[in-house]
Amino acid sequence: MEVSLIPPQTKQIFTKRLVAIVLLFIVILGGGLRFTALDSESIWLDEAISIQGSQQELSSVITTSGSLHNQPPLYFVFLHYWMKIFGTSEVAVRLLSAIFGTISLILIFIIGRTLFNNRVGLVAAFLSAISLFHLHYSQEARSYSLLLMASLGSIILFFRLLKCEYPRKQDYIWLLLINIC
């Protein structure tokens, strides 16, 4: 039988810190890849339609998102206010999607950890961080990265509701709101 000089609590703290450091590295790597060269290509037609549609009055943004974009209005509302603060340059409008894509890496880790363990969560987050598909859609001024982030958040809340013996009302409300938007 092996005797350890390190108490189990210390090992757990070390493991949690190591996981946090590795996840931080993955998020920095993924964010760096997403934020790099946002202006390497000019705005293409679908992005221009998103930008033009989001520059209207807020009520028009909300009412036309379904008919103009065939998508829920949340991304276009975010983009509407984002452009008021940061402008309409290629980098500015694509940065919002890059942020959503980077946040998705953390949510992917949480799902992997919830379903399996920390190692699976870290591998899944790393593979997503370097995925060309995920990178591409995190650099477009379109709602794809927000859709992924909202879907991942919905899955996490759903797992929380399944695990919880007495779910809170607010968890159901959050789940409903995420799925509506």
mmCIF file of C-alpha atoms in Angstrom:
data_model
loop_
_atom_site.group_PDB
_atom_site.id
_atom_site.type_symbol
_atom_site.label_atom_id
_atom_site.label_comp_id
_atom_site.label_asym_id
_atom_site.label_seq_id
_atom_site.Cartn_x
_atom_site.Cartn_y
_atom_site.Cartn_z
ATOM 1 C CA MET A 1 0.000 0.000 0.000
ATOM 2 C CA GLU A 2 1.313 3.372 -1.037
ATOM 3 C CA VAL A 3 1.407 6.143 1.544
ATOM 4 C CA SER A 4 1.048 9.676 0.246
ATOM 5 C CA LEU A 5 2.588 12.594 2.073
ATOM 6 C CA ILE A 6 0.206 14.972 0.328
ATOM 7 C CA PRO A 7 -3.257 15.228 1.911
ATOM 8 C CA PRO A 8 -6.210 14.439 -0.434
ATOM 9 C CA GLN A 9 -7.563 17.991 -0.075
ATOM 10 C CA THR A 10 -4.275 19.408 -1.359
ATOM 11 C CA LYS A 11 -4.385 17.065 -4.360
ATOM 12 C CA GLN A 12 -7.929 18.212 -5.164
ATOM 13 C CA ILE A 13 -6.940 21.880 -4.932
ATOM 14 C CA PHE A 14 -3.910 21.223 -7.153
ATOM 15 C CA THR A 15 -6.055 19.361 -9.687
ATOM 16 C CA LYS A 16 -8.690 22.122 -9.752
ATOM 17 C CA ARG A 17 -6.001 24.771 -10.247
ATOM 18 C CA LEU A 18 -4.318 22.765 -12.980
ATOM 19 C CA VAL A 19 -7.643 22.292 -14.798
ATOM 20 C CA ALA A 20 -8.360 26.029 -14.456
ATOM 21 C CA ILE A 21 -4.912 26.926 -15.834
ATOM 22 C CA VAL A 22 -5.238 24.551 -18.785
ATOM 23 C CA LEU A 23 -8.755 25.852 -19.522
ATOM 24 C CA LEU A 24 -7.475 29.433 -19.339
ATOM 25 C CA PHE A 25 -4.726 28.539 -21.832
ATOM 26 C CA ILE A 26 -7.297 26.962 -24.171
ATOM 27 C CA VAL A 27 -9.579 30.020 -23.949
ATOM 28 C CA ILE A 28 -6.644 32.388 -24.613
ATOM 29 C CA LEU A 29 -5.557 30.242 -27.570
ATOM 30 C CA GLY A 30 -9.104 30.018 -28.945
ATOM 31 C CA GLY A 31 -9.780 33.701 -28.363
ATOM 32 C CA GLY A 32 -6.498 34.643 -29.991
ATOM 33 C CA LEU A 33 -7.331 32.585 -33.056
ATOM 34 C CA ARG A 34 -10.819 34.103 -33.222
ATOM 35 C CA PHE A 35 -9.703 37.715 -32.706
ATOM 36 C CA THR A 36 -6.818 37.495 -35.185
ATOM 37 C CA ALA A 37 -7.356 38.828 -38.696
ATOM 38 C CA LEU A 38 -11.012 39.739 -38.288
ATOM 39 C CA ASP A 39 -10.470 42.215 -41.115
ATOM 40 C CA SER A 40 -8.628 39.844 -43.457
ATOM 41 C CA GLU A 41 -11.680 39.556 -45.711
ATOM 42 C CA SER A 42 -14.104 42.261 -46.713
ATOM 43 C CA ILE A 43 -17.704 42.168 -45.542
ATOM 44 C CA TRP A 44 -19.703 39.715 -47.616
ATOM 45 C CA LEU A 45 -23.363 39.968 -48.576
ATOM 46 C CA ASP A 46 -24.959 38.133 -45.632
ATOM 47 C CA GLU A 47 -22.851 40.123 -43.168
ATOM 48 C CA ALA A 48 -23.787 43.369 -44.934
ATOM 49 C CA ILE A 49 -27.468 42.445 -44.627
ATOM 50 C CA SER A 50 -26.963 41.777 -40.875
ATOM 51 C CA ILE A 51 -25.225 45.123 -40.436
ATOM 52 C CA GLN A 52 -27.767 47.062 -42.479
ATOM 53 C CA GLY A 53 -30.689 45.386 -40.727
ATOM 54 C CA SER A 54 -29.199 46.054 -37.288
ATOM 55 C CA GLN A 55 -28.690 49.767 -37.984
ATOM 56 C CA GLN A 56 -32.440 50.407 -38.164
ATOM 57 C CA GLU A 57 -34.557 51.529 -35.249
ATOM 58 C CA LEU A 58 -34.744 48.847 -32.546
ATOM 59 C CA SER A 59 -38.420 48.116 -33.202
ATOM 60 C CA SER A 60 -37.616 47.481 -36.892
ATOM 61 C CA VAL A 61 -34.658 45.292 -35.951
ATOM 62 C CA ILE A 62 -36.946 43.107 -33.850
ATOM 63 C CA THR A 63 -39.828 42.929 -36.313
ATOM 64 C CA THR A 64 -37.756 42.345 -39.470
ATOM 65 C CA SER A 65 -35.314 39.763 -38.100
ATOM 66 C CA GLY A 66 -37.700 36.924 -38.848
ATOM 67 C CA SER A 67 -38.617 38.015 -42.368
ATOM 68 C CA LEU A 68 -35.258 39.507 -43.411
ATOM 69 C CA HIS A 69 -32.907 37.003 -41.758
ATOM 70 C CA ASN A 70 -35.205 34.085 -40.948
ATOM 71 C CA GLN A 71 -33.685 34.084 -37.453
ATOM 72 C CA PRO A 72 -34.697 35.164 -33.955
ATOM 73 C CA PRO A 73 -33.941 38.820 -33.150
ATOM 74 C CA LEU A 74 -31.499 38.473 -30.226
ATOM 75 C CA TYR A 75 -28.272 38.603 -32.271
ATOM 76 C CA PHE A 76 -29.489 41.587 -34.270
ATOM 77 C CA VAL A 77 -30.488 43.435 -31.101
ATOM 78 C CA PHE A 78 -27.013 42.772 -29.659
ATOM 79 C CA LEU A 79 -25.418 43.898 -32.938
ATOM 80 C CA HIS A 80 -27.612 47.020 -32.985
ATOM 81 C CA TYR A 81 -26.244 48.208 -29.630
ATOM 82 C CA TRP A 82 -22.749 46.838 -30.301
ATOM 83 C CA MET A 83 -22.429 48.994 -33.424
ATOM 84 C CA LYS A 84 -23.646 52.068 -31.528
ATOM 85 C CA ILE A 85 -20.715 51.601 -29.121
ATOM 86 C CA PHE A 86 -17.941 50.178 -31.330
ATOM 87 C CA GLY A 87 -18.863 51.279 -34.861
ATOM 88 C CA THR A 88 -19.357 49.409 -38.109
ATOM 89 C CA SER A 89 -15.839 48.499 -39.168
ATOM 90 C CA GLU A 90 -15.132 44.918 -40.238
ATOM 91 C CA VAL A 91 -13.307 44.245 -36.976
ATOM 92 C CA ALA A 92 -15.971 45.880 -34.813
ATOM 93 C CA VAL A 93 -18.944 43.962 -36.200
ATOM 94 C CA ARG A 94 -17.111 40.615 -36.292
ATOM 95 C CA LEU A 95 -15.718 41.012 -32.786
ATOM 96 C CA LEU A 96 -19.131 40.321 -31.253
ATOM 97 C CA SER A 97 -19.266 36.881 -32.895
ATOM 98 C CA ALA A 98 -15.662 36.183 -31.866
ATOM 99 C CA ILE A 99 -16.593 36.888 -28.240
ATOM 100 C CA PHE A 100 -19.573 34.520 -28.431
ATOM 101 C CA GLY A 101 -17.349 31.857 -30.015
ATOM 102 C CA THR A 102 -14.741 32.232 -27.272
ATOM 103 C CA ILE A 103 -17.356 31.964 -24.505
ATOM 104 C CA SER A 104 -18.591 28.782 -26.212
ATOM 105 C CA LEU A 105 -15.232 27.137 -25.479
ATOM 106 C CA ILE A 106 -15.908 27.411 -21.741
ATOM 107 C CA LEU A 107 -19.425 26.016 -22.172
ATOM 108 C CA ILE A 108 -18.071 23.095 -24.213
ATOM 109 C CA PHE A 109 -15.673 22.332 -21.361
ATOM 110 C CA ILE A 110 -18.558 22.401 -18.858
ATOM 111 C CA ILE A 111 -20.607 19.957 -20.933
ATOM 112 C CA GLY A 112 -17.646 17.593 -21.381
ATOM 113 C CA ARG A 113 -16.911 17.720 -17.653
ATOM 114 C CA THR A 114 -20.583 17.195 -16.775
ATOM 115 C CA LEU A 115 -21.015 14.197 -19.060
ATOM 116 C CA PHE A 116 -17.607 12.605 -18.483
ATOM 117 C CA ASN A 117 -14.752 14.303 -16.593
ATOM 118 C CA ASN A 118 -12.342 17.247 -16.635
ATOM 119 C CA ARG A 119 -10.024 15.624 -19.154
ATOM 120 C CA VAL A 120 -12.808 15.090 -21.700
ATOM 121 C CA GLY A 121 -14.009 18.653 -21.136
ATOM 122 C CA LEU A 122 -10.522 20.046 -21.737
ATOM 123 C CA VAL A 123 -9.978 17.950 -24.869
ATOM 124 C CA ALA A 124 -13.373 18.987 -26.256
ATOM 125 C CA ALA A 125 -12.651 22.670 -25.537
ATOM 126 C CA PHE A 126 -9.192 22.404 -27.127
ATOM 127 C CA LEU A 127 -10.506 20.692 -30.256
ATOM 128 C CA SER A 128 -13.190 23.366 -30.560
ATOM 129 C CA ALA A 129 -10.601 26.108 -30.026
ATOM 130 C CA ILE A 130 -8.619 24.953 -33.059
ATOM 131 C CA SER A 131 -11.560 23.743 -35.178
ATOM 132 C CA LEU A 132 -11.506 25.540 -38.538
ATOM 133 C CA PHE A 133 -15.295 25.227 -38.774
ATOM 134 C CA HIS A 134 -15.801 26.816 -35.354
ATOM 135 C CA LEU A 135 -13.188 29.484 -36.118
ATOM 136 C CA HIS A 136 -14.818 30.408 -39.410
ATOM 137 C CA TYR A 137 -18.283 30.877 -37.944
ATOM 138 C CA SER A 138 -16.887 32.755 -34.937
ATOM 139 C CA GLN A 139 -15.451 35.357 -37.312
ATOM 140 C CA GLU A 140 -18.604 36.184 -39.262
ATOM 141 C CA ALA A 141 -20.972 39.016 -38.435
ATOM 142 C CA ARG A 142 -23.822 36.541 -38.331
ATOM 143 C CA SER A 143 -25.745 34.847 -35.540
ATOM 144 C CA TYR A 144 -24.062 31.439 -35.798
ATOM 145 C CA SER A 145 -21.734 31.806 -32.813
ATOM 146 C CA LEU A 146 -24.539 33.177 -30.624
ATOM 147 C CA LEU A 147 -26.705 30.236 -31.678
ATOM 148 C CA LEU A 148 -23.963 27.813 -30.640
ATOM 149 C CA MET A 149 -23.412 29.619 -27.332
ATOM 150 C CA ALA A 150 -27.158 29.670 -26.567
ATOM 151 C CA SER A 151 -27.520 25.981 -27.500
ATOM 152 C CA LEU A 152 -24.643 25.037 -25.204
ATOM 153 C CA GLY A 153 -26.133 27.135 -22.397
ATOM 154 C CA SER A 154 -29.467 25.412 -22.943
ATOM 155 C CA ILE A 155 -27.839 21.982 -22.684
ATOM 156 C CA ILE A 156 -26.059 22.960 -19.464
ATOM 157 C CA LEU A 157 -29.304 24.222 -17.911
ATOM 158 C CA PHE A 158 -31.125 21.088 -19.040
ATOM 159 C CA PHE A 159 -28.501 18.897 -17.338
ATOM 160 C CA ARG A 160 -28.811 21.016 -14.204
ATOM 161 C CA LEU A 161 -32.570 20.518 -14.185
ATOM 162 C CA LEU A 162 -32.185 16.753 -14.649
ATOM 163 C CA LYS A 163 -29.720 16.490 -11.753
ATOM 164 C CA CYS A 164 -31.593 18.706 -9.348
ATOM 165 C CA GLU A 165 -34.082 17.073 -7.011
ATOM 166 C CA TYR A 166 -35.874 20.388 -6.441
ATOM 167 C CA PRO A 167 -35.227 22.609 -9.460
ATOM 168 C CA ARG A 168 -35.592 26.339 -9.012
ATOM 169 C CA LYS A 169 -38.220 28.243 -10.954
ATOM 170 C CA GLN A 170 -35.563 30.562 -12.329
ATOM 171 C CA ASP A 171 -33.754 27.633 -14.002
ATOM 172 C CA TYR A 172 -36.899 26.862 -15.985
ATOM 173 C CA ILE A 173 -37.276 30.541 -16.861
ATOM 174 C CA TRP A 174 -33.641 30.764 -18.050
ATOM 175 C CA LEU A 175 -34.048 27.605 -20.111
ATOM 176 C CA LEU A 176 -37.196 28.992 -21.717
ATOM 177 C CA LEU A 177 -35.587 32.370 -22.441
ATOM 178 C CA ILE A 178 -32.463 30.858 -23.968
ATOM 179 C CA ASN A 179 -34.535 28.634 -26.235
ATOM 180 C CA ILE A 180 -36.855 31.445 -27.311
ATOM 181 C CA CYS A 181 -34.054 33.838 -28.213
#
